[in-house]
Amino acid sequence: MSMPLLNTTPPAYRVRRKRKWLRVSLTVAILLLLLLPLLSGYVTWSLTHPERRPIEVTPKDIGVTYQDIDFTSADGTPLKGWFLPATSGKTDRLIVFAHGYSGNRVADKPSLPTAKALTQNGFSVLMFDFRNHGVSGGDLTTVGLNEKEDLIAAVHYAEEQGYGTKGIGLLGFSMGASTALLAAADLPDVKALIADSPFSDLRPYLEENMPHWSHLPDFPFTNLILWELPMLIDHSPDEVSPLKATEHLTTRPILFIHGGKDDAINRAHSEKLITALAPNQPELWSIPPAKHVGTWELDPVTYMDRVVAFFQQHIEEIDQNKI
């Protein structure tokens, strides 16, 4: 009968080995606790400082006349853009464009073709770069908060130049769509707006979709980034709420465009905004296969026709001969 093997390791050695592993484990835990906020902080900084995309095409490239413009936002941030007069020469009906996050005035694919279609149908167009985008000034992106002030400044600039005397409309894409809703709530002169792929509330949106933008696991990084974000932008994401802005948009015609397969901002965000605006009977145009700001790519002709028809319906041209 064999005897069981005895543990011949000296007790003191076993204690030292256990303590060593405890020290290693504690060191790793401390490093992780230090690394996680640093990593999330870097990602938060990157998200609020997206790399600028160059403007590689101008209206001239598609046969549209334009002029360079510059103006300033309420806090003094210099903004740059273009003014595209209607081919008729009239400037009394104006559509102001608002681009998406990390883009510029022409980065959204529908932008220039739709601008051309509008100018050919009696509308002038103002396109500009939000702060920290394109060639405008500024070094911080707030995903709608300060951008709202930029869009308001664009409308005020247009009015000071005598543009849009018969009506102003807004056309926004993604972040620009949400920003258009925010700005329109403070701009009674805006007669109608089109929101292509907006989010309804920034905080819930980020809580649900942060991994899409951060490329990090939801836990623990989403909560860490949302904790660090207000310290970086000096505001809470709760302040960016197109849903709350709908309280002031109940009499304005609004067309929502949202793809059924939008994996960046789910169509449910537009549906939530429409529910809040129900008494106003806003429109929703949705193509099931379309992705984020992707409706134009699937049906560009119908896209431009619907945009033009919507603004023609709600920003009526006045026949000067009848005045």
GROMACS .gro file of C-alpha atoms in nm:
model
  323
    1MET     CA    1   0.000   0.000   0.000
    2SER     CA    2   0.153   0.331  -0.112
    3MET     CA    3   0.183   0.618   0.123
    4PRO     CA    4   0.027   0.958   0.020
    5LEU     CA    5   0.274   1.222  -0.092
    6LEU     CA    6   0.340   1.483   0.167
    7ASN     CA    7   0.372   1.856   0.089
    8THR     CA    8   0.735   1.909   0.165
    9THR     CA    9   0.733   2.282   0.075
   10PRO     CA   10   0.845   2.475   0.382
   11PRO     CA   11   0.556   2.676   0.532
   12ALA     CA   12   0.758   2.998   0.522
   13TYR     CA   13   0.818   2.959   0.148
   14ARG     CA   14   0.450   2.898   0.080
   15VAL     CA   15   0.363   3.215   0.270
   16ARG     CA   16   0.621   3.416   0.075
   17ARG     CA   17   0.491   3.282  -0.257
   18LYS     CA   18   0.133   3.368  -0.163
   19ARG     CA   19   0.236   3.719  -0.065
   20LYS     CA   20   0.425   3.760  -0.392
   21TRP     CA   21   0.116   3.671  -0.597
   22LEU     CA   22  -0.094   3.903  -0.386
   23ARG     CA   23   0.149   4.187  -0.456
   24VAL     CA   24   0.148   4.111  -0.829
   25SER     CA   25  -0.233   4.095  -0.838
   26LEU     CA   26  -0.262   4.419  -0.643
   27THR     CA   27  -0.012   4.591  -0.874
   28VAL     CA   28  -0.204   4.476  -1.184
   29ALA     CA   29  -0.533   4.593  -1.031
   30ILE     CA   30  -0.387   4.936  -0.952
   31LEU     CA   31  -0.242   4.968  -1.302
   32LEU     CA   32  -0.580   4.879  -1.452
   33LEU     CA   33  -0.755   5.132  -1.231
   34LEU     CA   34  -0.511   5.396  -1.354
   35LEU     CA   35  -0.515   5.283  -1.715
   36LEU     CA   36  -0.893   5.269  -1.763
   37PRO     CA   37  -0.957   5.640  -1.691
   38LEU     CA   38  -0.653   5.736  -1.899
   39LEU     CA   39  -0.774   5.531  -2.195
   40SER     CA   40  -1.132   5.655  -2.166
   41GLY     CA   41  -1.002   6.010  -2.126
   42TYR     CA   42  -0.802   5.980  -2.446
   43VAL     CA   43  -1.106   5.845  -2.631
   44THR     CA   44  -1.326   6.124  -2.489
   45TRP     CA   45  -1.072   6.381  -2.608
   46SER     CA   46  -1.058   6.216  -2.951
   47LEU     CA   47  -1.437   6.214  -2.985
   48THR     CA   48  -1.458   6.586  -2.907
   49HIS     CA   49  -1.161   6.664  -3.133
   50PRO     CA   50  -1.236   6.467  -3.452
   51GLU     CA   51  -0.984   6.489  -3.731
   52ARG     CA   52  -1.076   6.756  -3.981
   53ARG     CA   53  -1.168   6.639  -4.330
   54PRO     CA   54  -1.046   6.850  -4.621
   55ILE     CA   55  -1.293   7.014  -4.857
   56GLU     CA   56  -1.212   6.846  -5.187
   57VAL     CA   57  -1.494   6.974  -5.408
   58THR     CA   58  -1.669   7.307  -5.459
   59PRO     CA   59  -2.003   7.407  -5.617
   60LYS     CA   60  -1.808   7.519  -5.924
   61ASP     CA   61  -1.719   7.154  -5.989
   62ILE     CA   62  -2.087   7.078  -6.051
   63GLY     CA   63  -2.163   7.399  -6.238
   64VAL     CA   64  -2.304   7.606  -5.952
   65THR     CA   65  -2.213   7.969  -5.886
   66TYR     CA   66  -2.104   8.049  -5.530
   67GLN     CA   67  -1.918   8.296  -5.317
   68ASP     CA   68  -1.706   8.246  -5.005
   69ILE     CA   69  -1.852   8.383  -4.683
   70ASP     CA   70  -1.731   8.418  -4.328
   71PHE     CA   71  -1.907   8.512  -4.005
   72THR     CA   72  -1.869   8.452  -3.633
   73SER     CA   73  -2.060   8.246  -3.380
   74ALA     CA   74  -2.192   8.400  -3.058
   75ASP     CA   75  -1.870   8.322  -2.869
   76GLY     CA   76  -1.650   8.472  -3.140
   77THR     CA   77  -1.556   8.148  -3.315
   78PRO     CA   78  -1.486   8.226  -3.683
   79LEU     CA   79  -1.695   8.024  -3.928
   80LYS     CA   80  -1.653   7.986  -4.303
   81GLY     CA   81  -1.887   7.874  -4.576
   82TRP     CA   82  -2.043   7.937  -4.915
   83PHE     CA   83  -2.344   8.125  -5.043
   84LEU     CA   84  -2.506   7.974  -5.353
   85PRO     CA   85  -2.759   8.210  -5.516
   86ALA     CA   86  -3.063   8.072  -5.692
   87THR     CA   87  -3.015   8.049  -6.068
   88SER     CA   88  -3.305   8.294  -6.100
   89GLY     CA   89  -3.092   8.549  -5.919
   90LYS     CA   90  -3.338   8.580  -5.633
   91THR     CA   91  -3.219   8.542  -5.276
   92ASP     CA   92  -3.550   8.579  -5.093
   93ARG     CA   93  -3.592   8.207  -5.018
   94LEU     CA   94  -3.295   8.050  -4.842
   95ILE     CA   95  -3.205   7.700  -4.722
   96VAL     CA   96  -2.924   7.668  -4.467
   97PHE     CA   97  -2.744   7.332  -4.455
   98ALA     CA   98  -2.605   7.171  -4.138
   99HIS     CA   99  -2.352   6.889  -4.181
  100GLY     CA  100  -2.276   6.582  -3.973
  101TYR     CA  101  -2.019   6.497  -3.707
  102SER     CA  102  -1.654   6.488  -3.822
  103GLY     CA  103  -1.756   6.604  -4.170
  104ASN     CA  104  -1.769   6.941  -4.341
  105ARG     CA  105  -2.005   7.141  -4.562
  106VAL     CA  106  -1.978   6.889  -4.850
  107ALA     CA  107  -1.891   6.563  -4.670
  108ASP     CA  108  -2.251   6.440  -4.654
  109LYS     CA  109  -2.315   6.284  -4.994
  110PRO     CA  110  -2.654   6.450  -5.054
  111SER     CA  111  -2.515   6.799  -4.986
  112LEU     CA  112  -2.390   6.938  -5.316
  113PRO     CA  113  -2.637   6.762  -5.550
  114THR     CA  114  -2.929   6.870  -5.331
  115ALA     CA  115  -2.793   7.224  -5.308
  116LYS     CA  116  -2.777   7.238  -5.687
  117ALA     CA  117  -3.135   7.111  -5.718
  118LEU     CA  118  -3.253   7.378  -5.476
  119THR     CA  119  -3.075   7.661  -5.659
  120GLN     CA  120  -3.236   7.543  -5.983
  121ASN     CA  121  -3.579   7.569  -5.821
  122GLY     CA  122  -3.574   7.921  -5.683
  123PHE     CA  123  -3.386   7.874  -5.355
  124SER     CA  124  -3.055   8.017  -5.248
  125VAL     CA  125  -2.838   7.796  -5.026
  126LEU     CA  126  -2.595   7.867  -4.744
  127MET     CA  127  -2.346   7.592  -4.659
  128PHE     CA  128  -2.086   7.626  -4.384
  129ASP     CA  129  -1.850   7.432  -4.159
  130PHE     CA  130  -1.936   7.393  -3.792
  131ARG     CA  131  -1.664   7.485  -3.543
  132ASN     CA  132  -1.372   7.241  -3.535
  133HIS     CA  133  -1.474   7.115  -3.880
  134GLY     CA  134  -1.361   7.197  -4.232
  135VAL     CA  135  -1.186   7.534  -4.238
  136SER     CA  136  -1.383   7.703  -3.959
  137GLY     CA  137  -1.218   7.800  -3.632
  138GLY     CA  138  -1.253   7.636  -3.294
  139ASP     CA  139  -1.098   7.323  -3.151
  140LEU     CA  140  -1.383   7.148  -2.969
  141THR     CA  141  -1.689   6.959  -3.093
  142THR     CA  142  -1.989   6.941  -2.859
  143VAL     CA  143  -2.224   6.735  -3.083
  144GLY     CA  144  -2.498   6.994  -3.098
  145LEU     CA  145  -2.455   7.229  -2.804
  146ASN     CA  146  -2.219   7.495  -2.940
  147GLU     CA  147  -2.302   7.387  -3.293
  148LYS     CA  148  -2.655   7.515  -3.234
  149GLU     CA  149  -2.507   7.862  -3.181
  150ASP     CA  150  -2.309   7.824  -3.505
  151LEU     CA  151  -2.626   7.746  -3.699
  152ILE     CA  152  -2.812   8.035  -3.538
  153ALA     CA  153  -2.521   8.261  -3.635
  154ALA     CA  154  -2.546   8.137  -3.995
  155VAL     CA  155  -2.915   8.228  -4.009
  156HIS     CA  156  -2.853   8.569  -3.853
  157TYR     CA  157  -2.570   8.634  -4.100
  158ALA     CA  158  -2.801   8.549  -4.389
  159GLU     CA  159  -3.070   8.782  -4.258
  160GLU     CA  160  -2.817   9.063  -4.215
  161GLN     CA  161  -2.720   9.019  -4.582
  162GLY     CA  162  -3.085   9.047  -4.683
  163TYR     CA  163  -3.119   8.680  -4.776
  164GLY     CA  164  -3.427   8.473  -4.704
  165THR     CA  165  -3.668   8.763  -4.667
  166LYS     CA  166  -3.959   8.543  -4.775
  167GLY     CA  167  -3.859   8.242  -4.573
  168ILE     CA  168  -3.570   8.036  -4.440
  169GLY     CA  169  -3.551   7.658  -4.420
  170LEU     CA  170  -3.298   7.424  -4.258
  171LEU     CA  171  -3.163   7.096  -4.394
  172GLY     CA  172  -2.950   6.893  -4.154
  173PHE     CA  173  -2.770   6.560  -4.168
  174SER     CA  174  -2.703   6.340  -3.861
  175MET     CA  175  -2.555   6.570  -3.593
  176GLY     CA  176  -2.658   6.860  -3.817
  177ALA     CA  177  -3.016   6.730  -3.825
  178SER     CA  178  -3.033   6.728  -3.445
  179THR     CA  179  -2.866   7.069  -3.436
  180ALA     CA  180  -3.124   7.204  -3.683
  181LEU     CA  181  -3.404   7.097  -3.448
  182LEU     CA  182  -3.227   7.266  -3.155
  183ALA     CA  183  -3.163   7.587  -3.349
  184ALA     CA  184  -3.509   7.609  -3.505
  185ALA     CA  185  -3.660   7.617  -3.156
  186ASP     CA  186  -3.484   7.954  -3.110
  187LEU     CA  187  -3.537   8.081  -3.465
  188PRO     CA  188  -3.897   8.183  -3.535
  189ASP     CA  189  -3.799   8.294  -3.886
  190VAL     CA  190  -3.729   7.932  -3.985
  191LYS     CA  191  -4.042   7.828  -4.173
  192ALA     CA  192  -3.965   7.459  -4.231
  193LEU     CA  193  -3.689   7.205  -4.177
  194ILE     CA  194  -3.572   6.865  -4.293
  195ALA     CA  195  -3.389   6.635  -4.051
  196ASP     CA  196  -3.200   6.349  -4.216
  197SER     CA  197  -3.102   6.086  -3.955
  198PRO     CA  198  -3.115   6.284  -3.626
  199PHE     CA  199  -3.071   6.159  -3.271
  200SER     CA  200  -3.344   6.252  -3.025
  201ASP     CA  201  -3.142   6.298  -2.703
  202LEU     CA  202  -2.765   6.298  -2.673
  203ARG     CA  203  -2.717   6.122  -2.339
  204PRO     CA  204  -2.948   5.824  -2.406
  205TYR     CA  205  -2.803   5.802  -2.755
  206LEU     CA  206  -2.447   5.785  -2.623
  207GLU     CA  207  -2.546   5.539  -2.351
  208GLU     CA  208  -2.681   5.306  -2.619
  209ASN     CA  209  -2.422   5.361  -2.891
  210MET     CA  210  -2.091   5.461  -2.733
  211PRO     CA  211  -1.911   5.142  -2.849
  212HIS     CA  212  -1.995   5.238  -3.209
  213TRP     CA  213  -1.791   5.557  -3.169
  214SER     CA  214  -1.531   5.461  -2.908
  215HIS     CA  215  -1.453   5.112  -3.043
  216LEU     CA  216  -1.425   5.004  -2.679
  217PRO     CA  217  -1.637   4.761  -2.474
  218ASP     CA  218  -1.954   4.906  -2.329
  219PHE     CA  219  -1.841   4.819  -1.976
  220PRO     CA  220  -1.672   5.001  -1.815
  221PHE     CA  221  -1.590   5.259  -2.081
  222THR     CA  222  -1.933   5.404  -2.164
  223ASN     CA  223  -1.992   5.522  -1.807
  224LEU     CA  224  -1.634   5.646  -1.776
  225ILE     CA  225  -1.658   5.848  -2.097
  226LEU     CA  226  -1.994   5.996  -1.998
  227TRP     CA  227  -1.844   6.088  -1.660
  228GLU     CA  228  -1.545   6.260  -1.823
  229LEU     CA  229  -1.733   6.431  -2.108
  230PRO     CA  230  -1.888   6.718  -1.904
  231MET     CA  231  -1.546   6.804  -1.761
  232LEU     CA  232  -1.402   6.832  -2.110
  233ILE     CA  233  -1.680   7.031  -2.279
  234ASP     CA  234  -1.787   7.220  -1.965
  235HIS     CA  235  -2.147   7.117  -2.021
  236SER     CA  236  -2.367   6.815  -1.966
  237PRO     CA  237  -2.483   6.605  -2.264
  238ASP     CA  238  -2.829   6.636  -2.108
  239GLU     CA  239  -2.836   6.990  -2.250
  240VAL     CA  240  -2.841   6.851  -2.605
  241SER     CA  241  -3.203   6.741  -2.636
  242PRO     CA  242  -3.382   6.780  -2.970
  243LEU     CA  243  -3.672   6.596  -2.805
  244LYS     CA  244  -3.714   6.878  -2.556
  245ALA     CA  245  -3.679   7.133  -2.836
  246THR     CA  246  -3.988   6.990  -3.005
  247GLU     CA  247  -4.196   7.177  -2.746
  248HIS     CA  248  -4.117   7.491  -2.949
  249LEU     CA  249  -4.164   7.334  -3.293
  250THR     CA  250  -4.528   7.234  -3.281
  251THR     CA  251  -4.631   7.472  -3.560
  252ARG     CA  252  -4.335   7.417  -3.795
  253PRO     CA  253  -4.351   7.174  -4.090
  254ILE     CA  254  -4.081   6.907  -4.046
  255LEU     CA  255  -3.977   6.622  -4.275
  256PHE     CA  256  -3.776   6.340  -4.121
  257ILE     CA  257  -3.564   6.117  -4.343
  258HIS     CA  258  -3.423   5.804  -4.181
  259GLY     CA  259  -3.294   5.475  -4.320
  260GLY     CA  260  -3.437   5.149  -4.192
  261LYS     CA  261  -3.089   4.998  -4.152
  262ASP     CA  262  -2.918   5.294  -3.990
  263ASP     CA  263  -2.659   5.136  -3.759
  264ALA     CA  264  -2.521   5.470  -3.638
  265ILE     CA  265  -2.847   5.634  -3.525
  266ASN     CA  266  -3.144   5.401  -3.516
  267ARG     CA  267  -3.462   5.511  -3.693
  268ALA     CA  268  -3.636   5.488  -3.354
  269HIS     CA  269  -3.485   5.830  -3.274
  270SER     CA  270  -3.680   5.995  -3.557
  271GLU     CA  271  -3.990   5.800  -3.458
  272LYS     CA  272  -3.960   5.928  -3.100
  273LEU     CA  273  -3.932   6.286  -3.226
  274ILE     CA  274  -4.233   6.236  -3.453
  275THR     CA  275  -4.437   6.106  -3.160
  276ALA     CA  276  -4.353   6.421  -2.963
  277LEU     CA  277  -4.454   6.633  -3.262
  278ALA     CA  278  -4.767   6.429  -3.338
  279PRO     CA  279  -5.011   6.724  -3.324
  280ASN     CA  280  -4.800   6.889  -3.595
  281GLN     CA  281  -4.823   6.579  -3.817
  282PRO     CA  282  -4.456   6.570  -3.922
  283GLU     CA  283  -4.362   6.353  -4.219
  284LEU     CA  284  -4.130   6.050  -4.216
  285TRP     CA  285  -3.971   5.914  -4.530
  286SER     CA  286  -3.789   5.588  -4.468
  287ILE     CA  287  -3.640   5.340  -4.716
  288PRO     CA  288  -3.594   5.007  -4.531
  289PRO     CA  289  -3.249   4.916  -4.679
  290ALA     CA  290  -3.100   5.265  -4.630
  291LYS     CA  291  -2.814   5.311  -4.384
  292HIS     CA  292  -2.698   5.624  -4.202
  293VAL     CA  293  -2.770   5.930  -4.419
  294GLY     CA  294  -2.798   5.672  -4.695
  295THR     CA  295  -3.139   5.743  -4.846
  296TRP     CA  296  -2.992   5.971  -5.113
  297GLU     CA  297  -2.753   5.698  -5.231
  298LEU     CA  298  -3.038   5.452  -5.286
  299ASP     CA  299  -3.272   5.696  -5.462
  300PRO     CA  300  -3.105   6.032  -5.536
  301VAL     CA  301  -3.370   6.156  -5.779
  302THR     CA  302  -3.660   6.101  -5.540
  303TYR     CA  303  -3.451   6.243  -5.255
  304MET     CA  304  -3.391   6.571  -5.433
  305ASP     CA  305  -3.747   6.587  -5.564
  306ARG     CA  306  -3.890   6.540  -5.214
  307VAL     CA  307  -3.658   6.796  -5.057
  308VAL     CA  308  -3.739   7.057  -5.322
  309ALA     CA  309  -4.113   6.986  -5.312
  310PHE     CA  310  -4.122   7.007  -4.932
  311PHE     CA  311  -3.957   7.348  -4.922
  312GLN     CA  312  -4.163   7.474  -5.217
  313GLN     CA  313  -4.479   7.376  -5.031
  314HIS     CA  314  -4.386   7.543  -4.705
  315ILE     CA  315  -4.176   7.840  -4.818
  316GLU     CA  316  -4.401   7.988  -5.081
  317GLU     CA  317  -4.272   8.215  -5.352
  318ILE     CA  318  -4.455   8.545  -5.375
  319ASP     CA  319  -4.539   8.672  -5.721
  320GLN     CA  320  -4.410   9.029  -5.723
  321ASN     CA  321  -4.650   9.116  -6.008
  322LYS     CA  322  -4.944   9.058  -5.774
  323ILE     CA  323  -4.821   9.286  -5.498
   0.00000   0.00000   0.00000
